[in-house]
């Protein structure tokens, strides 16, 4: 077995003409009620904004999908979540969202790393999904 097939590492960023506080709040909104998939179909999530809080898709009547747990939250600079995210199979994931001030506003970056039996379709589409997510925050904040 090739160990490279067990690892996923995505590193992306976007420049946003807004303060770090505005970007961080925009990120939190996009991770919850304003979340959409890459085709812009609504996909509302819930994010409990404290260490140990859940990030999950609530489908109603006690059904849904746990994406992860808040590992670190330090507004307006850092949010880390660990868990399987959209992967419903043996995988351990971690994502870090960082907001850094720049001369023209802020830089929102994400690093998503996974170890596990990664589905090939997820491997192909994860960068597209995160790119959509970052640009959605940018569009909302500018």
Coordinates of N, CA, C and O in Angstrom, one line a residue:
X1 N 0.9 -1.2 0.0 CA 0.0 0.0 0.0 C 0.9 1.2 0.0 O 1.8 1.3 0.8
X2 N 0.6 2.2 -0.9 CA 1.3 3.4 -1.0 C 0.8 4.4 0.1 O -0.4 4.8 0.1
X3 N 1.7 4.8 1.0 CA 1.2 5.7 2.2 C 0.8 7.0 1.7 O -0.1 7.6 2.4
X4 N 1.2 7.5 0.5 CA 0.7 8.8 0.0 C -0.8 8.7 -0.3 O -1.4 9.8 -0.2
X5 N -1.3 7.5 -0.5 CA -2.8 7.4 -0.7 C -3.6 7.6 0.5 O -4.8 7.8 0.5
X6 N -2.9 7.6 1.7 CA -3.6 7.7 3.0 C -3.5 9.1 3.5 O -4.0 9.4 4.6
X7 N -2.9 10.0 2.8 CA -2.7 11.4 3.2 C -3.4 12.4 2.3 O -3.3 12.2 1.0
X8 N -4.0 13.4 2.8 CA -4.5 14.5 2.0 C -4.0 15.8 2.7 O -4.1 15.9 3.9
X9 N -3.5 16.7 2.0 CA -3.0 18.0 2.5 C -3.4 19.1 1.6 O -2.9 19.2 0.5
X10 N -4.3 20.0 2.0 CA -4.8 21.1 1.2 C -4.4 22.4 1.9 O -4.6 22.5 3.1
X11 N -3.7 23.3 1.2 CA -3.3 24.6 1.7 C -3.8 25.7 0.8 O -3.3 25.7 -0.4
X12 N -4.7 26.5 1.2 CA -5.3 27.5 0.3 C -5.4 28.8 1.1 O -5.5 28.8 2.3
X13 N -5.5 30.0 0.4 CA -5.7 31.2 1.0 C -6.4 32.2 0.0 O -6.4 32.0 -1.2
X14 N -7.0 33.3 0.6 CA -7.6 34.3 -0.2 C -7.4 35.6 0.5 O -7.4 35.7 1.7
X15 N -7.1 36.7 -0.3 CA -7.0 38.0 0.2 C -8.4 38.7 0.3 O -9.1 38.6 -0.7
X16 N -8.7 39.3 1.4 CA -10.0 39.9 1.5 C -9.9 41.4 2.0 O -9.2 41.6 3.0
X17 N -10.6 42.3 1.4 CA -10.5 43.7 1.7 C -11.5 44.0 2.9 O -12.6 44.5 2.6
X18 N -11.2 43.5 4.0 CA -12.0 43.7 5.2 C -11.1 43.4 6.5 O -10.1 42.8 6.4
X19 N -11.6 43.9 7.6 CA -10.8 43.7 8.8 C -10.8 42.3 9.3 O -11.7 41.5 8.9
X20 N -9.8 41.8 10.0 CA -9.8 40.5 10.5 C -11.1 40.1 11.3 O -11.6 39.0 11.2
X21 N -11.6 41.1 12.1 CA -12.9 40.8 12.8 C -14.0 40.5 11.9 O -14.8 39.6 12.1
X22 N -14.1 41.3 10.8 CA -15.2 41.1 9.8 C -15.0 39.7 9.1 O -16.0 39.0 8.9
X23 N -13.8 39.4 8.8 CA -13.5 38.2 8.1 C -13.8 37.0 9.0 O -14.4 36.0 8.5
X24 N -13.4 37.0 10.2 CA -13.6 35.9 11.1 C -15.1 35.7 11.3 O -15.6 34.5 11.3
X25 N -15.9 36.7 11.5 CA -17.3 36.6 11.7 C -18.0 36.0 10.4 O -18.9 35.2 10.4
X26 N -17.5 36.5 9.2 CA -18.0 36.0 8.0 C -17.7 34.5 7.8 O -18.5 33.7 7.3
X27 N -16.5 34.1 8.2 CA -16.1 32.7 8.2 C -17.1 31.9 9.1 O -17.6 30.8 8.7
X28 N -17.3 32.3 10.3 CA -18.2 31.6 11.2 C -19.6 31.5 10.7 O -20.3 30.4 10.8
X29 N -20.1 32.5 10.0 CA -21.4 32.5 9.4 C -21.5 31.5 8.2 O -22.4 30.7 8.1
X30 N -20.4 31.5 7.4 CA -20.3 30.5 6.3 C -20.2 29.1 6.8 O -20.6 28.1 6.1
X31 N -19.6 28.9 8.0 CA -19.5 27.5 8.5 C -20.8 27.1 9.2 O -20.9 25.9 9.6
X32 N -21.8 28.0 9.2 CA -23.1 27.6 9.8 C -24.2 27.9 8.9 O -24.3 27.2 7.9
X33 N -25.1 28.8 9.2 CA -26.4 29.0 8.5 C -26.2 29.4 7.1 O -27.1 29.2 6.2
X34 N -25.1 30.0 6.7 CA -24.9 30.5 5.3 C -24.1 29.6 4.4 O -23.7 29.9 3.3
X35 N -23.9 28.4 4.9 CA -23.0 27.4 4.1 C -23.8 27.0 2.9 O -25.0 26.8 2.9
X36 N -23.0 26.9 1.8 CA -23.5 26.3 0.5 C -22.5 25.3 0.0 O -21.3 25.4 0.3
X37 N -23.0 24.5 -0.9 CA -22.1 23.6 -1.6 C -21.5 24.3 -2.8 O -21.9 25.4 -3.1
X38 N -20.5 23.7 -3.6 CA -19.9 24.4 -4.7 C -20.9 24.8 -5.8 O -20.7 25.7 -6.6
X39 N -22.1 24.2 -5.9 CA -23.1 24.6 -6.8 C -24.1 25.7 -6.3 O -25.1 26.0 -6.8
X40 N -23.7 26.2 -5.1 CA -24.5 27.2 -4.4 C -25.8 26.7 -3.8 O -26.7 27.6 -3.5
X41 N -26.0 25.4 -3.7 CA -27.2 24.9 -3.0 C -27.0 25.1 -1.5 O -25.9 24.8 -1.0
X42 N -28.0 25.5 -0.8 CA -27.9 25.7 0.7 C -27.5 24.4 1.3 O -28.1 23.3 1.0
X43 N -26.6 24.4 2.3 CA -26.3 23.3 3.1 C -26.0 23.7 4.5 O -24.9 23.8 5.0
X44 N -27.1 24.2 5.2 CA -26.9 24.8 6.5 C -26.2 23.8 7.5 O -26.5 22.6 7.5
X45 N -25.3 24.4 8.3 CA -24.6 23.7 9.3 C -24.8 24.4 10.6 O -25.3 25.5 10.7
X46 N -24.4 23.7 11.7 CA -24.4 24.4 13.0 C -23.0 24.3 13.6 O -22.3 23.3 13.4
X47 N -22.5 25.4 14.1 CA -21.2 25.5 14.7 C -21.4 26.1 16.1 O -21.8 27.2 16.3
X48 N -21.0 25.3 17.1 CA -21.0 25.7 18.5 C -19.7 26.4 18.8 O -18.6 25.8 18.7
X49 N -19.7 27.7 19.1 CA -18.5 28.5 19.1 C -17.8 28.5 20.4 O -17.6 29.5 21.1
X50 N -17.3 27.3 20.8 CA -16.5 27.2 22.0 C -15.6 25.9 21.9 O -16.0 25.0 21.1
X51 N -14.5 25.8 22.6 CA -13.7 24.6 22.6 C -14.5 23.4 22.9 O -15.3 23.4 23.9
X52 N -14.4 22.4 22.1 CA -15.3 21.2 22.2 C -16.6 21.2 21.6 O -17.3 20.2 21.5
X53 N -17.0 22.4 21.1 CA -18.2 22.6 20.4 C -18.3 21.7 19.1 O -17.3 21.5 18.5
X54 N -19.5 21.4 18.7 CA -19.7 20.5 17.5 C -19.8 21.4 16.3 O -20.4 22.5 16.4
X55 N -19.4 20.8 15.2 CA -19.7 21.4 13.9 C -20.4 20.3 13.1 O -19.8 19.2 12.9
X56 N -21.7 20.5 12.8 CA -22.5 19.4 12.2 C -23.6 19.9 11.3 O -24.0 21.0 11.3
X57 N -24.0 19.0 10.5 CA -25.1 19.2 9.6 C -26.4 18.7 10.3 O -26.5 17.5 10.6
X58 N -27.3 19.6 10.6 CA -28.5 19.2 11.3 C -29.6 19.0 10.2 O -30.1 20.0 9.6
X59 N -30.1 17.8 10.0 CA -31.1 17.5 9.0 C -32.5 17.5 9.7 O -33.5 17.2 9.0
X60 N -32.6 17.7 11.0 CA -33.9 17.8 11.7 C -34.3 16.4 12.2 O -33.8 15.4 11.8
X61 N -35.1 16.5 13.2 CA -35.7 15.3 13.9 C -34.6 14.3 14.3 O -34.7 13.1 14.2
X62 N -33.5 14.9 14.9 CA -32.4 14.1 15.4 C -31.5 13.4 14.4 O -30.7 12.5 14.8
X63 N -31.6 13.8 13.2 CA -30.7 13.2 12.1 C -29.7 14.2 11.7 O -29.9 15.5 11.9
X64 N -28.6 13.8 11.1 CA -27.6 14.7 10.7 C -26.2 14.0 10.5 O -26.2 12.8 10.4
X65 N -25.2 14.8 10.4 CA -23.9 14.3 10.2 C -22.9 15.2 11.0 O -22.8 16.4 10.8
X66 N -22.1 14.5 11.9 CA -21.1 15.2 12.6 C -19.9 15.4 11.7 O -19.3 14.5 11.2
X67 N -19.4 16.7 11.6 CA -18.3 17.0 10.8 C -17.0 17.1 11.7 O -15.9 16.8 11.2
X68 N -17.2 17.6 12.9 CA -16.0 17.7 13.7 C -16.3 18.5 15.0 O -17.4 18.8 15.3
X69 N -15.2 18.7 15.8 CA -15.3 19.4 17.0 C -14.3 20.6 17.0 O -13.2 20.5 16.4
X70 N -14.7 21.7 17.6 CA -13.8 22.8 17.7 C -12.7 22.5 18.7 O -12.9 22.1 19.8
X71 N -11.5 22.5 18.1 CA -10.3 22.3 18.9 C -9.7 23.6 19.5 O -9.3 23.6 20.7
X72 N -9.7 24.6 18.7 CA -9.2 25.9 19.1 C -10.1 27.0 18.5 O -10.4 26.9 17.3
X73 N -10.5 28.0 19.3 CA -11.1 29.2 18.8 C -10.6 30.4 19.5 O -10.6 30.5 20.7
X74 N -9.9 31.3 18.7 CA -9.3 32.5 19.2 C -9.7 33.6 18.3 O -8.9 34.0 17.4
X75 N -10.9 34.2 18.4 CA -11.3 35.2 17.5 C -10.4 36.5 17.7 O -10.0 36.7 18.8
X76 N -10.1 37.2 16.7 CA -10.5 37.0 15.3 C -9.4 36.3 14.4 O -9.3 36.6 13.2
X77 N -8.6 35.5 15.0 CA -7.4 35.0 14.3 C -7.4 33.5 13.9 O -6.8 33.1 12.9
X78 N -8.0 32.6 14.8 CA -7.8 31.2 14.6 C -9.0 30.4 14.9 O -9.6 30.6 16.0
X79 N -9.3 29.4 14.1 CA -10.3 28.4 14.3 C -9.8 27.1 13.8 O -9.4 27.0 12.7
X80 N -9.7 26.1 14.7 CA -9.2 24.8 14.4 C -10.4 23.8 14.7 O -11.0 23.8 15.7
X81 N -10.6 22.9 13.7 CA -11.6 21.8 13.9 C -11.0 20.5 13.6 O -10.2 20.4 12.6
X82 N -11.3 19.5 14.4 CA -10.8 18.1 14.1 C -12.0 17.2 14.0 O -13.0 17.4 14.7
X83 N -11.9 16.3 13.1 CA -12.9 15.3 12.9 C -12.9 14.9 11.4 O -12.1 15.3 10.6
X84 N -13.9 14.0 11.1 CA -13.9 13.4 9.7 C -14.4 14.4 8.7 O -14.2 14.2 7.5
X85 N -15.0 15.5 9.1 CA -15.7 16.5 8.2 C -16.7 15.7 7.3 O -17.5 15.0 7.8
X86 N -16.6 15.8 6.0 CA -17.5 15.2 5.0 C -17.2 13.7 4.8 O -17.9 13.1 4.0
X87 N -16.2 13.2 5.4 CA -15.8 11.8 5.1 C -16.4 10.8 6.1 O -16.1 10.8 7.3
X88 N -17.3 10.0 5.6 CA -18.0 9.0 6.4 C -17.3 7.6 6.2 O -17.9 6.7 5.8
X89 N -16.1 7.6 6.6 CA -15.3 6.4 6.5 C -14.0 6.6 7.4 O -13.8 7.7 8.0
X90 N -13.2 5.6 7.6 CA -12.0 5.7 8.5 C -11.1 6.8 8.1 O -10.2 6.6 7.2
X91 N -11.2 8.0 8.7 CA -10.3 9.1 8.4 C -10.2 10.0 9.6 O -11.3 10.2 10.3
X92 N -9.1 10.5 9.9 CA -8.9 11.5 10.9 C -8.5 12.8 10.3 O -7.5 12.8 9.5
X93 N -9.2 13.9 10.5 CA -8.9 15.2 9.8 C -8.7 16.3 10.8 O -9.2 16.3 11.9
X94 N -8.0 17.3 10.3 CA -7.8 18.6 11.1 C -7.8 19.7 10.0 O -7.2 19.6 9.0
X95 N -8.6 20.8 10.4 CA -8.5 22.0 9.5 C -8.3 23.2 10.4 O -8.8 23.3 11.5
X96 N -7.4 24.0 9.9 CA -7.1 25.3 10.6 C -7.4 26.4 9.7 O -7.0 26.5 8.5
X97 N -8.3 27.3 10.2 CA -8.6 28.6 9.5 C -7.8 29.7 10.2 O -8.0 29.9 11.4
X98 N -7.0 30.5 9.5 CA -6.3 31.6 10.1 C -6.6 32.9 9.4 O -6.7 32.9 8.2
X99 N -6.8 33.9 10.2 CA -7.0 35.2 9.6 C -5.9 36.1 10.1 O -5.6 36.3 11.3
X100 N -5.2 36.7 9.1 CA -4.0 37.6 9.4 C -4.3 38.9 8.8 O -4.7 39.0 7.6
X101 N -3.9 40.0 9.5 CA -4.1 41.4 8.9 C -3.1 41.6 7.8 O -1.9 41.1 7.9
X102 N -3.5 42.3 6.8 CA -2.6 42.7 5.7 C -2.7 44.2 5.4 O -3.6 44.8 6.0
X103 N -1.9 44.7 4.6 CA -2.0 46.1 4.3 C -3.3 46.5 3.7 O -3.8 47.6 3.9
X104 N -3.9 45.6 2.9 CA -5.2 45.9 2.3 C -6.4 45.2 2.9 O -7.5 45.2 2.3
X105 N -6.2 44.7 4.1 CA -7.4 44.0 4.8 C -6.9 42.8 5.6 O -6.3 42.9 6.6
X106 N -7.2 41.6 5.0 CA -6.9 40.4 5.7 C -6.6 39.3 4.7 O -7.0 39.3 3.6
X107 N -5.9 38.3 5.2 CA -5.6 37.0 4.5 C -6.3 35.9 5.3 O -6.0 35.7 6.4
X108 N -7.2 35.2 4.6 CA -7.9 34.0 5.2 C -7.2 32.8 4.6 O -7.2 32.6 3.4
X109 N -6.7 32.0 5.4 CA -6.0 30.8 4.9 C -6.6 29.5 5.6 O -7.1 29.6 6.7
X110 N -6.5 28.4 4.9 CA -6.9 27.2 5.5 C -5.9 26.1 5.2 O -5.2 26.1 4.2
X111 N -5.7 25.2 6.1 CA -4.9 24.0 6.0 C -5.7 22.8 6.4 O -6.2 22.8 7.6
X112 N -6.0 21.9 5.5 CA -6.9 20.8 5.8 C -6.0 19.5 5.6 O -5.5 19.3 4.5
X113 N -5.8 18.8 6.6 CA -4.9 17.6 6.6 C -5.7 16.4 7.1 O -6.5 16.5 8.0
X114 N -5.6 15.3 6.3 CA -6.3 14.1 6.7 C -5.4 12.9 6.6 O -4.6 12.8 5.7
X115 N -5.6 11.9 7.5 CA -5.0 10.6 7.4 C -6.0 9.6 7.4 O -6.9 9.6 8.3
X116 N -6.1 8.7 6.5 CA -7.1 7.6 6.4 C -7.3 7.1 5.1 O -6.5 7.3 4.1
X117 N -8.3 6.3 4.9 CA -8.7 5.7 3.7 C -9.5 6.6 2.8 O -10.8 6.6 2.8
X118 N -8.9 7.6 2.2 CA -9.5 8.7 1.5 C -10.1 8.3 0.2 O -9.4 7.7 -0.7
X119 N -11.4 8.5 0.0 CA -12.1 8.3 -1.2 C -11.6 9.1 -2.3 O -11.3 10.3 -2.2
X120 N -11.4 8.5 -3.5 CA -10.7 9.2 -4.6 C -11.6 10.4 -5.1 O -11.0 11.5 -5.5
X121 N -12.9 10.3 -5.0 CA -13.7 11.5 -5.4 C -13.5 12.6 -4.5 O -13.5 13.8 -4.9
X122 N -13.4 12.4 -3.2 CA -13.1 13.4 -2.2 C -11.8 14.0 -2.5 O -11.6 15.3 -2.4
X123 N -10.8 13.2 -2.8 CA -9.4 13.7 -3.0 C -9.5 14.7 -4.2 O -8.8 15.7 -4.2
X124 N -10.3 14.4 -5.3 CA -10.3 15.2 -6.5 C -11.1 16.5 -6.2 O -10.8 17.5 -6.8
X125 N -12.1 16.5 -5.4 CA -13.0 17.6 -5.3 C -12.8 18.5 -4.0 O -13.4 19.6 -4.0
X126 N -12.0 18.1 -3.1 CA -11.8 18.8 -1.9 C -11.3 20.3 -2.1 O -11.8 21.2 -1.5
X127 N -10.3 20.4 -3.0 CA -9.8 21.7 -3.3 C -10.8 22.7 -3.9 O -10.9 23.9 -3.5
X128 N -11.7 22.1 -4.7 CA -12.7 22.9 -5.3 C -13.7 23.4 -4.3 O -14.1 24.6 -4.2
X129 N -14.1 22.5 -3.4 CA -15.0 22.8 -2.3 C -14.4 23.9 -1.4 O -15.1 24.9 -1.0
X130 N -13.2 23.8 -1.0 CA -12.6 24.8 -0.1 C -12.4 26.1 -0.8 O -12.6 27.2 -0.2
X131 N -12.1 26.1 -2.1 CA -11.9 27.3 -2.9 C -13.3 28.0 -2.9 O -13.3 29.3 -2.7
X132 N -14.3 27.3 -3.1 CA -15.7 27.9 -3.1 C -16.0 28.5 -1.7 O -16.5 29.6 -1.6
X133 N -15.6 27.8 -0.7 CA -15.9 28.3 0.7 C -15.1 29.6 1.0 O -15.7 30.6 1.5
X134 N -13.8 29.6 0.7 CA -13.0 30.8 0.9 C -13.5 32.0 0.1 O -13.7 33.1 0.6
X135 N -13.9 31.8 -1.2 CA -14.4 32.9 -2.0 C -15.8 33.3 -1.6 O -16.1 34.5 -1.8
X136 N -16.5 32.5 -1.0 CA -17.8 32.9 -0.5 C -17.7 33.8 0.7 O -18.4 34.8 0.8
X137 N -16.7 33.5 1.6 CA -16.4 34.4 2.7 C -15.9 35.8 2.1 O -16.4 36.8 2.6
X138 N -15.1 35.7 1.2 CA -14.6 37.0 0.5 C -15.7 37.8 0.0 O -15.8 39.0 0.2
X139 N -16.6 37.2 -0.8 CA -17.7 37.9 -1.4 C -18.6 38.5 -0.4 O -19.2 39.6 -0.5
X140 N -18.8 37.8 0.7 CA -19.7 38.2 1.8 C -19.1 39.4 2.5 O -19.8 40.3 2.9
X141 N -17.8 39.4 2.7 CA -17.1 40.4 3.6 C -16.8 41.7 2.8 O -16.6 42.7 3.4
X142 N -16.6 41.6 1.5 CA -16.2 42.8 0.8 C -17.3 43.7 0.3 O -18.4 43.3 0.1

